[in-house]
Amino acid sequence: MSSQAPERPPVGGEECCPPLTRGELDLDDAERWARAFKALGDPTRLRLLSLIAAAPGGEACICDLTGPVGLAQPTVSHHMKQLVESGLAEREQRGRWAFYRVVEDALTSLGDVIRP
Amino acid sequence: MSSQAPERPPVGGEECCPPLTRGELDLDDAERWARAFKALGDPTRLRLLSLIAAAPGGEACICDLTGPVGLAQPTVSHHMKQLVESGLAEREQRGRWAFYRVVEDALTSLGDVIRP
């Protein structure tokens, strides 16, 4: 999965997401959503998302994320890569630094999946 | 974590869950929620939850879950144990069989966490 570049994010950007508890999930949906939930299944990644969302303008430079989570930049980059690949964050390179935003639509879609 | 018996489920049953995107998460919340998201981060576990929720009365015997997911009972039991430990499902033993229900409040709380 690490070098995959999907054409569209695994979650968000589509019209619907029937709740998990409304009927039997098909395998494709289950795999797509599981990837996104797995990306959220780590305390550091949850904290990174909350830090980015709380940053001015909803955008954070990786240089401002390493300190609060107490991890080196390659480790933070690796976590952010998983969030970007699962469609939960967006990355923009500006000169030397990468900047990240939370993809709120993807979080909303994922929230809709699990709300009964 | 496998033999832990927490006094209350890691998610649900409390009064609040501030959204992930409303401010910086503290470490305790991040760890608690990450455990629950990690439990959802597997396609088989998502399908098990949807099968249980779609079963008559919202309850399913493990004997009725193995067929649809195409896995042996010990494997399904292991997945269900992770869902129960993370507070997303409840288990009741009746005679020979274990019966499971989805904990809708826990799913709602978790959905609230990630909805912007």
Short mmCIF file of C-alpha atoms in Angstrom, two decimals:
data_model
loop_
_atom_site.label_atom_id
_atom_site.label_comp_id
_atom_site.label_asym_id
_atom_site.label_seq_id
_atom_site.Cartn_x
_atom_site.Cartn_y
_atom_site.Cartn_z
CA MET A 1 0.00 0.00 0.00
CA SER A 2 2.88 2.35 0.66
CA SER A 3 3.53 3.38 -2.95
CA GLN A 4 -0.07 3.35 -4.10
CA ALA A 5 -1.44 6.54 -5.60
CA PRO A 6 -5.21 6.03 -5.79
CA GLU A 7 -7.15 8.14 -8.31
CA ARG A 8 -9.58 9.23 -5.62
CA PRO A 9 -9.35 9.09 -1.84
CA PRO A 10 -10.69 5.87 -0.32
CA VAL A 11 -13.25 7.87 1.66
CA GLY A 12 -15.08 11.09 0.92
CA GLY A 13 -15.87 12.67 -2.39
CA GLU A 14 -18.73 10.36 -3.19
CA GLU A 15 -22.42 10.83 -2.68
CA CYS A 16 -23.19 8.37 0.05
CA CYS A 17 -22.14 6.19 2.85
CA PRO A 18 -24.82 3.91 4.22
CA PRO A 19 -24.34 3.39 7.94
CA LEU A 20 -22.55 0.32 9.09
CA THR A 21 -25.55 -0.79 11.08
CA ARG A 22 -28.15 -0.55 8.31
CA GLY A 23 -27.41 -3.80 6.50
CA GLU A 24 -24.72 -6.25 5.52
CA LEU A 25 -21.59 -4.50 4.22
CA ASP A 26 -20.14 -5.67 0.96
CA LEU A 27 -16.48 -6.54 0.87
CA ASP A 28 -15.38 -3.51 -1.19
CA ASP A 29 -16.93 -1.02 1.21
CA ALA A 30 -15.59 -2.93 4.19
CA GLU A 31 -12.05 -2.83 2.81
CA ARG A 32 -12.20 0.82 1.86
CA TRP A 33 -13.56 1.94 5.21
CA ALA A 34 -11.30 -0.35 7.20
CA ARG A 35 -8.26 1.33 5.63
CA ALA A 36 -9.47 4.72 6.83
CA PHE A 37 -10.36 3.48 10.33
CA LYS A 38 -6.98 1.80 10.55
CA ALA A 39 -5.34 5.13 9.75
CA LEU A 40 -7.27 6.60 12.71
CA GLY A 41 -6.32 3.64 14.91
CA ASP A 42 -3.17 5.21 16.27
CA PRO A 43 -2.99 7.85 19.02
CA THR A 44 -0.21 9.82 17.33
CA ARG A 45 -2.16 10.06 14.07
CA LEU A 46 -5.27 11.22 15.92
CA ARG A 47 -3.22 13.88 17.68
CA LEU A 48 -1.62 14.97 14.41
CA LEU A 49 -5.07 15.43 12.85
CA SER A 50 -6.26 17.44 15.85
CA LEU A 51 -3.12 19.61 15.79
CA ILE A 52 -3.53 20.32 12.08
CA ALA A 53 -7.22 21.14 12.49
CA ALA A 54 -6.43 23.45 15.41
CA ALA A 55 -3.64 25.27 13.56
CA PRO A 56 -4.24 28.78 12.14
CA GLY A 57 -6.19 28.44 8.90
CA GLY A 58 -6.58 24.69 9.49
CA GLU A 59 -3.15 24.11 8.00
CA ALA A 60 0.11 23.00 9.60
CA CYS A 61 3.71 22.72 8.47
CA ILE A 62 5.37 19.45 9.36
CA CYS A 63 7.99 21.57 11.10
CA ASP A 64 5.31 22.61 13.64
CA LEU A 65 4.03 19.07 14.25
CA THR A 66 7.17 17.30 15.40
CA GLY A 67 7.48 19.20 18.68
CA PRO A 68 3.94 18.67 20.04
CA VAL A 69 3.97 14.94 19.36
CA GLY A 70 7.60 14.54 20.46
CA LEU A 71 8.69 12.57 17.42
CA ALA A 72 11.33 13.04 14.74
CA GLN A 73 10.34 14.35 11.34
CA PRO A 74 10.71 11.05 9.42
CA THR A 75 8.32 9.37 11.88
CA VAL A 76 5.80 12.20 11.62
CA SER A 77 6.13 12.09 7.81
CA HIS A 78 5.39 8.40 7.85
CA HIS A 79 2.25 8.88 9.95
CA MET A 80 1.13 11.75 7.72
CA LYS A 81 1.66 9.61 4.64
CA GLN A 82 -0.77 7.04 6.01
CA LEU A 83 -3.34 9.77 6.69
CA VAL A 84 -2.92 11.20 3.19
CA GLU A 85 -3.16 7.77 1.54
CA SER A 86 -6.37 7.03 3.41
CA GLY A 87 -7.87 10.31 2.20
CA LEU A 88 -8.08 11.91 5.66
CA ALA A 89 -5.43 14.59 5.06
CA GLU A 90 -4.02 16.53 2.12
CA ARG A 91 -0.39 17.41 1.60
CA GLU A 92 1.14 20.37 -0.23
CA GLN A 93 4.86 20.82 -0.68
CA ARG A 94 6.05 24.44 -0.47
CA GLY A 95 9.75 24.82 -0.91
CA ARG A 96 11.43 22.85 1.79
CA TRP A 97 8.37 22.05 3.88
CA ALA A 98 5.26 19.93 3.57
CA PHE A 99 1.98 21.49 4.71
CA TYR A 100 -1.06 19.48 5.70
CA ARG A 101 -4.81 20.02 5.95
CA VAL A 102 -7.52 17.74 7.31
CA VAL A 103 -10.04 16.55 4.68
CA GLU A 104 -13.20 17.32 6.61
CA ASP A 105 -15.50 15.67 4.04
CA ALA A 106 -13.67 12.39 4.50
CA LEU A 107 -14.07 12.57 8.28
CA THR A 108 -17.75 13.40 7.85
CA SER A 109 -18.27 10.42 5.52
CA LEU A 110 -16.48 8.12 7.91
CA GLY A 111 -18.53 9.44 10.83
CA ASP A 112 -21.70 8.79 8.83
CA VAL A 113 -20.62 5.19 8.30
CA ILE A 114 -20.55 4.36 11.99
CA ARG A 115 -23.41 6.45 13.33
CA PRO A 116 -26.35 4.10 13.85
CA MET B 1 -4.49 -5.91 26.11
CA SER B 2 -5.85 -9.36 25.40
CA SER B 3 -6.73 -10.30 28.98
CA GLN B 4 -7.79 -6.84 30.10
CA ALA B 5 -11.25 -6.43 31.58
CA PRO B 6 -11.80 -2.67 31.74
CA GLU B 7 -14.36 -1.38 34.24
CA ARG B 8 -16.07 0.60 31.51
CA PRO B 9 -15.82 0.39 27.76
CA PRO B 10 -13.15 2.62 26.22
CA VAL B 11 -15.81 4.46 24.24
CA GLY B 12 -19.43 5.27 24.95
CA GLY B 13 -21.17 5.54 28.27
CA GLU B 14 -19.81 8.97 29.05
CA GLU B 15 -21.35 12.36 28.54
CA CYS B 16 -19.20 13.80 25.81
CA CYS B 17 -16.78 13.42 23.04
CA PRO B 18 -15.38 16.66 21.68
CA PRO B 19 -14.73 16.35 17.95
CA LEU B 20 -11.27 15.55 16.82
CA THR B 21 -11.09 18.74 14.83
CA ARG B 22 -12.10 21.16 17.59
CA GLY B 23 -8.76 21.40 19.40
CA GLU B 24 -5.64 19.55 20.39
CA LEU B 25 -6.39 16.06 21.70
CA ASP B 26 -4.86 15.01 24.97
CA LEU B 27 -2.96 11.76 25.06
CA ASP B 28 -5.54 9.83 27.11
CA ASP B 29 -8.38 10.56 24.71
CA ALA B 30 -6.14 9.86 21.74
CA GLU B 31 -5.20 6.44 23.10
CA ARG B 32 -8.74 5.51 24.04
CA TRP B 33 -10.20 6.48 20.69
CA ALA B 34 -7.33 4.99 18.73
CA ARG B 35 -8.07 1.60 20.30
CA ALA B 36 -11.66 1.77 19.10
CA PHE B 37 -10.73 2.98 15.60
CA LYS B 38 -8.14 0.25 15.38
CA ALA B 39 -10.84 -2.30 16.17
CA LEU B 40 -12.80 -0.89 13.21
CA GLY B 41 -9.69 -0.93 11.02
CA ASP B 42 -10.28 -4.41 9.67
CA PRO B 43 -12.76 -5.35 6.91
CA THR B 44 -13.82 -8.58 8.60
CA ARG B 45 -14.62 -6.79 11.85
CA LEU B 46 -16.63 -4.16 9.99
CA ARG B 47 -18.57 -6.91 8.23
CA LEU B 48 -19.16 -8.73 11.52
CA LEU B 49 -20.60 -5.58 13.07
CA SER B 50 -22.88 -5.04 10.08
CA LEU B 51 -24.03 -8.68 10.14
CA ILE B 52 -24.83 -8.47 13.85
CA ALA B 53 -26.69 -5.19 13.45
CA ALA B 54 -28.68 -6.62 10.52
CA ALA B 55 -29.59 -9.83 12.38
CA PRO B 56 -33.12 -10.26 13.80
CA GLY B 57 -33.36 -8.31 17.05
CA GLY B 58 -29.90 -6.85 16.44
CA GLU B 59 -28.34 -9.94 17.94
CA ALA B 60 -26.33 -12.74 16.35
CA CYS B 61 -25.01 -16.10 17.48
CA ILE B 62 -21.40 -16.72 16.58
CA CYS B 63 -22.67 -19.84 14.84
CA ASP B 64 -24.44 -17.59 12.31
CA LEU B 65 -21.43 -15.34 11.69
CA THR B 66 -18.81 -17.82 10.54
CA GLY B 67 -20.56 -18.68 7.26
CA PRO B 68 -21.07 -15.16 5.89
CA VAL B 69 -17.49 -14.07 6.57
CA GLY B 70 -16.06 -17.43 5.48
CA LEU B 71 -13.85 -17.90 8.52
CA ALA B 72 -13.52 -20.56 11.21
CA GLN B 73 -15.08 -19.99 14.60
CA PRO B 74 -11.81 -19.37 16.52
CA THR B 75 -10.90 -16.61 14.07
CA VAL B 76 -14.33 -15.02 14.32
CA SER B 77 -14.14 -15.29 18.14
CA HIS B 78 -10.81 -13.50 18.09
CA HIS B 79 -12.20 -10.66 15.97
CA MET B 80 -15.27 -10.42 18.21
CA LYS B 81 -13.08 -10.30 21.31
CA GLN B 82 -11.33 -7.23 19.92
CA LEU B 83 -14.68 -5.58 19.23
CA VAL B 84 -15.93 -6.38 22.74
CA GLU B 85 -12.71 -5.14 24.39
CA SER B 86 -12.93 -1.88 22.52
CA GLY B 87 -16.52 -1.37 23.72
CA LEU B 88 -18.11 -1.66 20.25
CA ALA B 89 -19.90 -4.98 20.86
CA GLU B 90 -21.37 -6.89 23.81
CA ARG B 91 -21.14 -10.62 24.33
CA GLU B 92 -23.50 -12.94 26.17
CA GLN B 93 -22.85 -16.62 26.62
CA ARG B 94 -25.95 -18.82 26.41
CA GLY B 95 -25.22 -22.47 26.86
CA ARG B 96 -22.86 -23.50 24.14
CA TRP B 97 -22.98 -20.35 22.07
CA ALA B 98 -21.87 -16.75 22.38
CA PHE B 99 -24.33 -14.09 21.23
CA TYR B 100 -23.30 -10.58 20.23
CA ARG B 101 -24.93 -7.16 19.97
CA VAL B 102 -23.53 -3.90 18.62
CA VAL B 103 -23.13 -1.14 21.24
CA GLU B 104 -24.79 1.66 19.29
CA ASP B 105 -23.90 4.34 21.86
CA ALA B 106 -20.23 3.55 21.41
CA LEU B 107 -20.51 3.87 17.63
CA THR B 108 -22.38 7.15 18.05
CA SER B 109 -19.69 8.52 20.38
CA LEU B 110 -16.97 7.48 17.99
CA GLY B 111 -18.83 9.04 15.07
CA ASP B 112 -19.13 12.26 17.07
CA VAL B 113 -15.38 12.29 17.60
CA ILE B 114 -14.56 12.45 13.92
CA ARG B 115 -17.38 14.59 12.57
CA PRO B 116 -15.99 18.09 12.05
#
